[in-house]
CSV table of C-alpha atoms in Angstrom, one decimal:
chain,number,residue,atom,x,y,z
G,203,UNK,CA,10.1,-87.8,6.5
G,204,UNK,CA,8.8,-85.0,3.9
G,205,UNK,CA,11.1,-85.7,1.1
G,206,UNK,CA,10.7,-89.2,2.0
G,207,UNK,CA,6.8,-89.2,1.1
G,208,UNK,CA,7.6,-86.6,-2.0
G,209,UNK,CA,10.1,-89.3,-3.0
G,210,UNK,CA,7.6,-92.5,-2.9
G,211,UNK,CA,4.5,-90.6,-3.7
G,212,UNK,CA,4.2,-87.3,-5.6
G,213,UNK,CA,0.8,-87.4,-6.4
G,214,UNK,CA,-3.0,-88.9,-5.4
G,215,UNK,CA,-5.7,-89.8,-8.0
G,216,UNK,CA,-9.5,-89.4,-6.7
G,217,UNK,CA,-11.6,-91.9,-7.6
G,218,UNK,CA,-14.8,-90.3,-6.5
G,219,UNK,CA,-17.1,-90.5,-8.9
G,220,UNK,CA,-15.1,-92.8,-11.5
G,221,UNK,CA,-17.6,-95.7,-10.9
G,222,UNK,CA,-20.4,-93.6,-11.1
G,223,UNK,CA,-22.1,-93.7,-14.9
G,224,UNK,CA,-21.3,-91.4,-17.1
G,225,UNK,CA,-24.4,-90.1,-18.5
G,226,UNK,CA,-25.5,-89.1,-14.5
G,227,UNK,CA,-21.8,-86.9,-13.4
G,228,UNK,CA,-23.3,-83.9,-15.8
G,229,UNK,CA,-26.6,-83.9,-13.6
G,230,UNK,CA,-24.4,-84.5,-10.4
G,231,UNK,CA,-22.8,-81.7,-11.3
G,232,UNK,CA,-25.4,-79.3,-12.3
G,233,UNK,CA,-27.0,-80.5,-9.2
G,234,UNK,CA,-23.7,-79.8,-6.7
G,235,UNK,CA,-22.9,-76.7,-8.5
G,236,UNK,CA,-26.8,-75.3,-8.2
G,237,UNK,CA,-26.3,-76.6,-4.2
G,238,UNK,CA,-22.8,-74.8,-4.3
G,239,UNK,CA,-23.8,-71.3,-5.6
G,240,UNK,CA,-26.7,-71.4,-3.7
G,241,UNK,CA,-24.8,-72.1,-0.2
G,242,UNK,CA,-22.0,-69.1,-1.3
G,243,UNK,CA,-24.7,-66.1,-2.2
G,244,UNK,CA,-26.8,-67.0,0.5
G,245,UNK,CA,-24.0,-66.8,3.5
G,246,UNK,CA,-23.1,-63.8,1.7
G,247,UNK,CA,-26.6,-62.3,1.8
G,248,UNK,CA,-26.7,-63.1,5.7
G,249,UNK,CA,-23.1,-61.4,6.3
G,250,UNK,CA,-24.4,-58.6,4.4
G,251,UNK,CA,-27.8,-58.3,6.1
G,252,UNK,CA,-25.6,-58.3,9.4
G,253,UNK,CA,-23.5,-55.6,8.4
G,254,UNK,CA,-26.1,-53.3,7.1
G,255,UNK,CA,-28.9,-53.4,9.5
G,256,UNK,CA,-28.0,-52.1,13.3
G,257,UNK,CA,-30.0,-53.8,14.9
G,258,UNK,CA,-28.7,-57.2,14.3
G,259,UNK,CA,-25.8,-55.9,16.1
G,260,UNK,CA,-25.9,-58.5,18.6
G,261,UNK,CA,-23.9,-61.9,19.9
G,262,UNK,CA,-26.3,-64.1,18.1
G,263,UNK,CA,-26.2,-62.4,14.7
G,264,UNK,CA,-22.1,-61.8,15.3
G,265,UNK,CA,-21.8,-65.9,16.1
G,266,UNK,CA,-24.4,-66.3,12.9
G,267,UNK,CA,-21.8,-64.1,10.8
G,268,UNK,CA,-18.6,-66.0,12.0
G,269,UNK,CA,-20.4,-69.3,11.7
G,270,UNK,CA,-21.6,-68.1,7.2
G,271,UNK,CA,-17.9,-67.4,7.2
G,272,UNK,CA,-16.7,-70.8,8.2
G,273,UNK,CA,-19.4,-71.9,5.8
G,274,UNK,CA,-18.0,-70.3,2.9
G,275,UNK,CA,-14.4,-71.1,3.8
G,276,UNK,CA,-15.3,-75.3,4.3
G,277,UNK,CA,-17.5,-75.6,1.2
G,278,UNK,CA,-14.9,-73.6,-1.2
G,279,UNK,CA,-12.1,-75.8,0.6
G,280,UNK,CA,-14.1,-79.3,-0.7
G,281,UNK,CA,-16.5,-78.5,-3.6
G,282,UNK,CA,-14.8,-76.7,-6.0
G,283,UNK,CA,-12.8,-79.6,-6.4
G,284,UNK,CA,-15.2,-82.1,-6.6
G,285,UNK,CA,-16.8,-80.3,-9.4
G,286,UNK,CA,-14.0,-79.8,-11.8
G,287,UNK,CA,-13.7,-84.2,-11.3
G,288,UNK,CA,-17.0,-84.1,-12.5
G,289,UNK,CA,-16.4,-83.2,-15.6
G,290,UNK,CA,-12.8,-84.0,-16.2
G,291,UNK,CA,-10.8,-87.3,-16.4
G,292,UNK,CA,-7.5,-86.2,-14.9
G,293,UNK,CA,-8.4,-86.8,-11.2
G,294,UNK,CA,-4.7,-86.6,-9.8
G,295,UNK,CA,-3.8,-84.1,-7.0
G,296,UNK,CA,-0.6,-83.4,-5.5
G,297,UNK,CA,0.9,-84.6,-2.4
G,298,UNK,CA,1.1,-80.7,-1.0
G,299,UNK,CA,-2.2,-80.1,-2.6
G,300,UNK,CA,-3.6,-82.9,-0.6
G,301,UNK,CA,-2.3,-82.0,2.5
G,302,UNK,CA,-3.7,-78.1,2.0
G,303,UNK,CA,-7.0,-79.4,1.6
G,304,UNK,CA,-7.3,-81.8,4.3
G,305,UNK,CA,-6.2,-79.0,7.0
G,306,UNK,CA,-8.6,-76.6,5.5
G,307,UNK,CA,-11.3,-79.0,5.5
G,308,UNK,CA,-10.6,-80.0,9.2
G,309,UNK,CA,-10.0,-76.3,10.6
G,310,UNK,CA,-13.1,-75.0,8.8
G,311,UNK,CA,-15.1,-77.9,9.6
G,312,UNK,CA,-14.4,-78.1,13.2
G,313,UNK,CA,-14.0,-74.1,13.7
G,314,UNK,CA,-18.3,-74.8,12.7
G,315,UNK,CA,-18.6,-77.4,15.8
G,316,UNK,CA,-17.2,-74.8,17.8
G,317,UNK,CA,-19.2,-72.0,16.5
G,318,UNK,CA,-22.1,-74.3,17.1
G,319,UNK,CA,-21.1,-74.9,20.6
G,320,UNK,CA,-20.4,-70.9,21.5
G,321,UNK,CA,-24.1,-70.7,19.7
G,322,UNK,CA,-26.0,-72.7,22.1
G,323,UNK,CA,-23.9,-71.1,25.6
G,324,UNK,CA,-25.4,-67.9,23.9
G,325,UNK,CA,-28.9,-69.3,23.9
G,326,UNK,CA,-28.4,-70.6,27.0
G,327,UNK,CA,-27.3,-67.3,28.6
G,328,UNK,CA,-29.7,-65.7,26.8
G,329,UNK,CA,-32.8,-67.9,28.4
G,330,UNK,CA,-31.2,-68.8,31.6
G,331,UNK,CA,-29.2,-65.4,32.5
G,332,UNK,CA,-31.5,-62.6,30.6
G,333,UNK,CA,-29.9,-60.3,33.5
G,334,UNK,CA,-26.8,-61.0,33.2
G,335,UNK,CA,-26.4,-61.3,29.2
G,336,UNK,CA,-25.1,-57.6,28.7
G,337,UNK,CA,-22.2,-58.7,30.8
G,338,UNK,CA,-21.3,-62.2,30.1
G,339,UNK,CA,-21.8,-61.7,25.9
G,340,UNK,CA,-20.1,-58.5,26.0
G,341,UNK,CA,-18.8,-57.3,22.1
G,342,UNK,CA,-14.6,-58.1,23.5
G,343,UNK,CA,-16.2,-61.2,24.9
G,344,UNK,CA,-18.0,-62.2,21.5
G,345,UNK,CA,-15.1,-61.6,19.9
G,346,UNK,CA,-13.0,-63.7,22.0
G,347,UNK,CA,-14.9,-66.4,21.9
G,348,UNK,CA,-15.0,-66.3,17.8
G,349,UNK,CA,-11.1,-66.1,18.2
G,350,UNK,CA,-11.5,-69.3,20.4
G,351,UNK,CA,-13.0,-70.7,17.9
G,352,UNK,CA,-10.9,-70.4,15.0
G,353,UNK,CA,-7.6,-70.5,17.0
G,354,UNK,CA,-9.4,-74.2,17.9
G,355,UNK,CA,-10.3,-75.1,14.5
G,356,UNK,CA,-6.9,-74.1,13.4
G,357,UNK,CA,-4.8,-76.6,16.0
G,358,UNK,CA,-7.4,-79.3,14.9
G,359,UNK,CA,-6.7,-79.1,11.2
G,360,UNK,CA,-2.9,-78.4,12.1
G,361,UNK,CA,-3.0,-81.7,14.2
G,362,UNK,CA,-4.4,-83.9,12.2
G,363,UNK,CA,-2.8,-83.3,9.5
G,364,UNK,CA,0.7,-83.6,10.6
G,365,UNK,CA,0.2,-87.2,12.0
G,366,UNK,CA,-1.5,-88.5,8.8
G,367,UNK,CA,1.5,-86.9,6.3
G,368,UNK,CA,4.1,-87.7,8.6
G,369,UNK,CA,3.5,-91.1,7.3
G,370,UNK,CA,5.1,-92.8,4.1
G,371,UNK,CA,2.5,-93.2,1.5
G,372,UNK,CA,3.7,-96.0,-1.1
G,373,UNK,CA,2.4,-98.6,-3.6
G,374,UNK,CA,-1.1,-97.5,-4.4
G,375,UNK,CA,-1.7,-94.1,-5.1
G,376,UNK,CA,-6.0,-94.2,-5.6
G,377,UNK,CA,-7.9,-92.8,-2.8
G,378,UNK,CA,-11.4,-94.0,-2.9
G,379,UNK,CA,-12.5,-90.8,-2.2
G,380,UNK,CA,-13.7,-87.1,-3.8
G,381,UNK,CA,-10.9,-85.1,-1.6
G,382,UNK,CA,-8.1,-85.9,0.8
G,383,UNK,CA,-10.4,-88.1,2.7
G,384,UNK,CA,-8.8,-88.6,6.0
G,385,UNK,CA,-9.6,-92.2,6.3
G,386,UNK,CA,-9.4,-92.9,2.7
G,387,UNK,CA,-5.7,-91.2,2.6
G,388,UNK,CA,-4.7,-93.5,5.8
G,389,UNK,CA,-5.5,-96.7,3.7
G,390,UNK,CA,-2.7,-95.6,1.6
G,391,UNK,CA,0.1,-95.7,4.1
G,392,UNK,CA,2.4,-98.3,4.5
G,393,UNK,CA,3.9,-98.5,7.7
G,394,UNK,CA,2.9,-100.9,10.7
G,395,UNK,CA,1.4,-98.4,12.7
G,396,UNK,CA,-1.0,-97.5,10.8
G,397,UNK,CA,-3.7,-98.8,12.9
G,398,UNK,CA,-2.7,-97.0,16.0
G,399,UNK,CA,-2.9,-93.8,14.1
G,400,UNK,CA,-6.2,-94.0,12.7
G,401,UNK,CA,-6.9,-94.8,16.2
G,402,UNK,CA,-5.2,-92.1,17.4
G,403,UNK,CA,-7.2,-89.3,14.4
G,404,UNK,CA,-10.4,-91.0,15.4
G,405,UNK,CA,-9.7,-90.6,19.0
G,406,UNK,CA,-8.8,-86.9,18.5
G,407,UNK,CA,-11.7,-86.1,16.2
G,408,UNK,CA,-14.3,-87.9,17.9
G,409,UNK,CA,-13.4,-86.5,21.2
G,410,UNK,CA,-13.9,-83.0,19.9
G,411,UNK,CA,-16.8,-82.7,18.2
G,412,UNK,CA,-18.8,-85.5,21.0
G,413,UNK,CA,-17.7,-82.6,23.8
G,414,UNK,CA,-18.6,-79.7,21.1
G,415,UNK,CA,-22.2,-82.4,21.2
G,416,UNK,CA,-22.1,-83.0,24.8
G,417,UNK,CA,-21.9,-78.9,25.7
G,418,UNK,CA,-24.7,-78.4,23.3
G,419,UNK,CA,-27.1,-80.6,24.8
G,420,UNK,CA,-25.6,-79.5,28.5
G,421,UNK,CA,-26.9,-76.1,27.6
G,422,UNK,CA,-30.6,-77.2,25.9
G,423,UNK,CA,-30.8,-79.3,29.1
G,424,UNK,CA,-30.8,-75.9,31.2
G,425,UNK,CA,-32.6,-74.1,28.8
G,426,UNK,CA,-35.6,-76.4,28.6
G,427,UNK,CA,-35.9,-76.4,32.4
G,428,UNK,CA,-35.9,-72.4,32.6
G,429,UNK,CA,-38.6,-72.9,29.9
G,430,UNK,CA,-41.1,-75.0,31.6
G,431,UNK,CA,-40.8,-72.7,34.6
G,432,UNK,CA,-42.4,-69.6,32.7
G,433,UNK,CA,-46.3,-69.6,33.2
G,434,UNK,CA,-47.9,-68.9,30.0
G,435,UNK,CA,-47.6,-71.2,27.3
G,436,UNK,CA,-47.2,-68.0,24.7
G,437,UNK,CA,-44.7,-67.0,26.5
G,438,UNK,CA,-42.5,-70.7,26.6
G,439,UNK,CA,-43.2,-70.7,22.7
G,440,UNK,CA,-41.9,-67.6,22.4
G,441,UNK,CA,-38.7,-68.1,24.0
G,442,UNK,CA,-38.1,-71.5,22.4
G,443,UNK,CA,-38.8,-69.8,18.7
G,444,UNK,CA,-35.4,-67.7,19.6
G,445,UNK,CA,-33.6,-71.2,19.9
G,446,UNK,CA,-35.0,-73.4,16.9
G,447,UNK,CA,-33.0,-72.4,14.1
G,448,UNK,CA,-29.8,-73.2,16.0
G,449,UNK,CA,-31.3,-76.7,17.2
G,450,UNK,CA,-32.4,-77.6,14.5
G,451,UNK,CA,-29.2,-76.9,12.7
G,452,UNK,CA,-27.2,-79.3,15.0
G,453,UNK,CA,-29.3,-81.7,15.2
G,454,UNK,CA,-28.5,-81.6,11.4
G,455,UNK,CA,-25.2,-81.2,11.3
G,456,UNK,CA,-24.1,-83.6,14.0
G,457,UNK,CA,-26.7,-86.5,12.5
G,458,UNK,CA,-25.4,-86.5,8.8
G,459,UNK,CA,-22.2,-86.4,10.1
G,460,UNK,CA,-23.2,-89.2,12.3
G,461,UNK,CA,-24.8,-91.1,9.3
G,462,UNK,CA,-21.7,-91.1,7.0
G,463,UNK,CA,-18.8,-92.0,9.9
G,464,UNK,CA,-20.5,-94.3,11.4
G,465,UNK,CA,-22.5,-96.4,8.9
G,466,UNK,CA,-22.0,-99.8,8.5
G,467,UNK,CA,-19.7,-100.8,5.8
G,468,UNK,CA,-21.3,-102.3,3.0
G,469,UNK,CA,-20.9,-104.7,0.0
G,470,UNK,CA,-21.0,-101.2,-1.9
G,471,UNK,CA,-19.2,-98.8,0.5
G,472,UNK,CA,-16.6,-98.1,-2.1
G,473,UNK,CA,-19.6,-96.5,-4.7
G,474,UNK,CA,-21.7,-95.3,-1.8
G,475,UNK,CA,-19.5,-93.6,0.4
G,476,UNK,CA,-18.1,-90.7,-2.3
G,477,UNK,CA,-22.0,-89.8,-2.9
G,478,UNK,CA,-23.3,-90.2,0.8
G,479,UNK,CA,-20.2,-87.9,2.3
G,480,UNK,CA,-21.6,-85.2,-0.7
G,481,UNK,CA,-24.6,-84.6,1.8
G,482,UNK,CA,-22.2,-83.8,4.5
G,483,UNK,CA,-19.8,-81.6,2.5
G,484,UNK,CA,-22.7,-80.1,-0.1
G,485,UNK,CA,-26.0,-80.4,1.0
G,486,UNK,CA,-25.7,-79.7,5.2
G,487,UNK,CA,-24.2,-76.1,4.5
G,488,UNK,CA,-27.1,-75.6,1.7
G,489,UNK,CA,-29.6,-76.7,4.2
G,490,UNK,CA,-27.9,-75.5,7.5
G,491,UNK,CA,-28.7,-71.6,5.1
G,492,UNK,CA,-32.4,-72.5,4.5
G,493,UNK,CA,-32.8,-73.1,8.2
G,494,UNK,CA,-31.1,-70.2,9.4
G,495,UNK,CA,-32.7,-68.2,6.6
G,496,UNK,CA,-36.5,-68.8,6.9
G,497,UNK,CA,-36.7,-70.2,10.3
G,498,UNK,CA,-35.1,-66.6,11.7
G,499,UNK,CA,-38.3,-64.2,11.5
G,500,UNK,CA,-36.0,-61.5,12.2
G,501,UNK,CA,-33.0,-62.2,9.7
G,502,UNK,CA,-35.9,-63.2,6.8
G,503,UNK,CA,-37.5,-59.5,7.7
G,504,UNK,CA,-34.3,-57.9,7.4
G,505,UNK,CA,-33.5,-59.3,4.2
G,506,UNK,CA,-37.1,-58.6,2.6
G,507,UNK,CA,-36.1,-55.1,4.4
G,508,UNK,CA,-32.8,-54.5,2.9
G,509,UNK,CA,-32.7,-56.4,-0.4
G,510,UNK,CA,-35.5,-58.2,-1.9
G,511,UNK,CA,-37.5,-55.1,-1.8
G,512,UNK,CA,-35.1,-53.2,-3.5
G,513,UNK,CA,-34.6,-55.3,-6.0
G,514,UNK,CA,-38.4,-56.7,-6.7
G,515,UNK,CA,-40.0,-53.9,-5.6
G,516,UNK,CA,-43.9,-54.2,-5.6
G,517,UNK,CA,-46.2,-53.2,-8.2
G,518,UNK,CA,-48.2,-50.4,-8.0
């Protein structure tokens, strides 16, 4: 079936932003790039600040590493391309190329979910289990459940991708799309079962990241109950301030991805959807770092601690 596709179709072209003015892709691009930089250094900064102070030696800031790495890895899987089609009129891709980046996407991007999900049964042990925390987050723990993570992210992107390029691709050759679009790509194929395996990705995708949703609320569920039951009102707000960076990041997360999948479809999907499924693959990891970054009163201390002071120190 391999040489069969290489034999039909060789290569993709990305439409992405082809409909899109020409006088407005140099802004696009200065804009994405600004976003893309921005996103890179800053996850960086965080893994640094990690490594360097000792006392961020715990779960939470291990999970909060893992989860800058991912990060990283998902936005230079996606962007990097997007930006050289920006500015350049050869928008083709290769078939292997293609498949490369669709697995990288998917294993980065659901190896996040996951991340996101191990995040919240920290909090939740955290809040709920204070005793027992020592024991149930222990460092071979952590570390197994980050390897649970990626090893999870890695059979999603793995699966995925085998049943959409097991399929013949002929005739058209444009996918409507910035990247290897999974959807976009399966528009492409011309077999008869088609349908059943869009079905069949959506079934598998969905199902993942709604349980990954599901276990996330589960946990806030418990976690708000433990916090009503503590007398002083200082004392719920303090505990809650140790879990609002992470909510607040999935509630992001999961509702642009929400937005952009399940949208209706429009007389102007086909211009729309390329520039609305940016915020998803651009702007949630830039913003998902601003949350993480200034909502975190002990991460932003660290990093005044540990860098910005060195580098702007104060006038005398």
């Amino acid at each position: 079936m391999p040489s069969q596709n290489y034999s039909i179709i060789s290569e993709f072209n990305l439409f992405g932003f082809s409909a899109f003015p020409q006088h407005l892709l140099p802004i696009l691009f200065l804009l994405y790039l600004l976003m893309f930089l921005f996103t890179l250094l800053g996850n960086l900064l965080i893994m640094a600040t990690i490594w360097i102070e000792h006392r961020l030696h715990t779960p939470m800031y291990l999970f909060l590493c893992a989860l800058s790495i991912s990060e990283i890895l998902f936005t230079v899987a996606t962007t990097p391309r997007m930006l050289a089609d920006l500015l350049s009129t050869h928008h083709s891709i290769t078939f292997v190329a293609c498949a490369n980046q669709m697995f990288f996407s998917f294993m980065f991007g659901f190896t996040h979910s996951f991340l996101l999900m191990v995040m919240g049964y920290d909090r939740y042990v955290a809040i709920c289990h204070p005793l027992r925390y020592n024991v149930l987050m222990s460092p071979r723990d952590c570390a197994r459940l980050v390897a649970c993570t990626w090893a999870g992210g890695s059979v999603m992107g793995m699966m995925v991708t085998m049943i959409v390029f097991h399929l013949t691709f002929c005739g058209s050759n444009v996918i409507h799309h910035f990247f290897c679009h999974v959807l976009s790509l399966l528009k492409l194929a011309c077999e008869n079962k088609t349908s059943s395996v869009i079905m069949g990705v959506m079934l598998v995708c969905v199902t993942a990241l709604i349980g990954c949703l599901f276990l996330n609320i589960l946990s806030y569920v418990f976690i708000v109950a433990a916090i009503l039951r503590i007398p002083s009102a200082e004392g719920q707000h303090k505990t809650f301030s140790t879990c609002v960076s992470h909510l607040t990041v999935v509630v992001t997360h999961y509702s642009f991805a929400s937005f952009i999948y399940l949208k209706p479809k429009g007389l102007h999907s086909m211009y729309s959807d390329a520039l609305m499924a940016t915020t998803y693959t651009v702007f949630t990891p830039f913003l998902s770092l601003i949350i993480f970054s200034l909502r975190n009163k002990e991460l932003k201390n660290a990093i005044n601690k540990n860098f910005y002071r060195k580098f702007c120190p104060p006038s005398s």
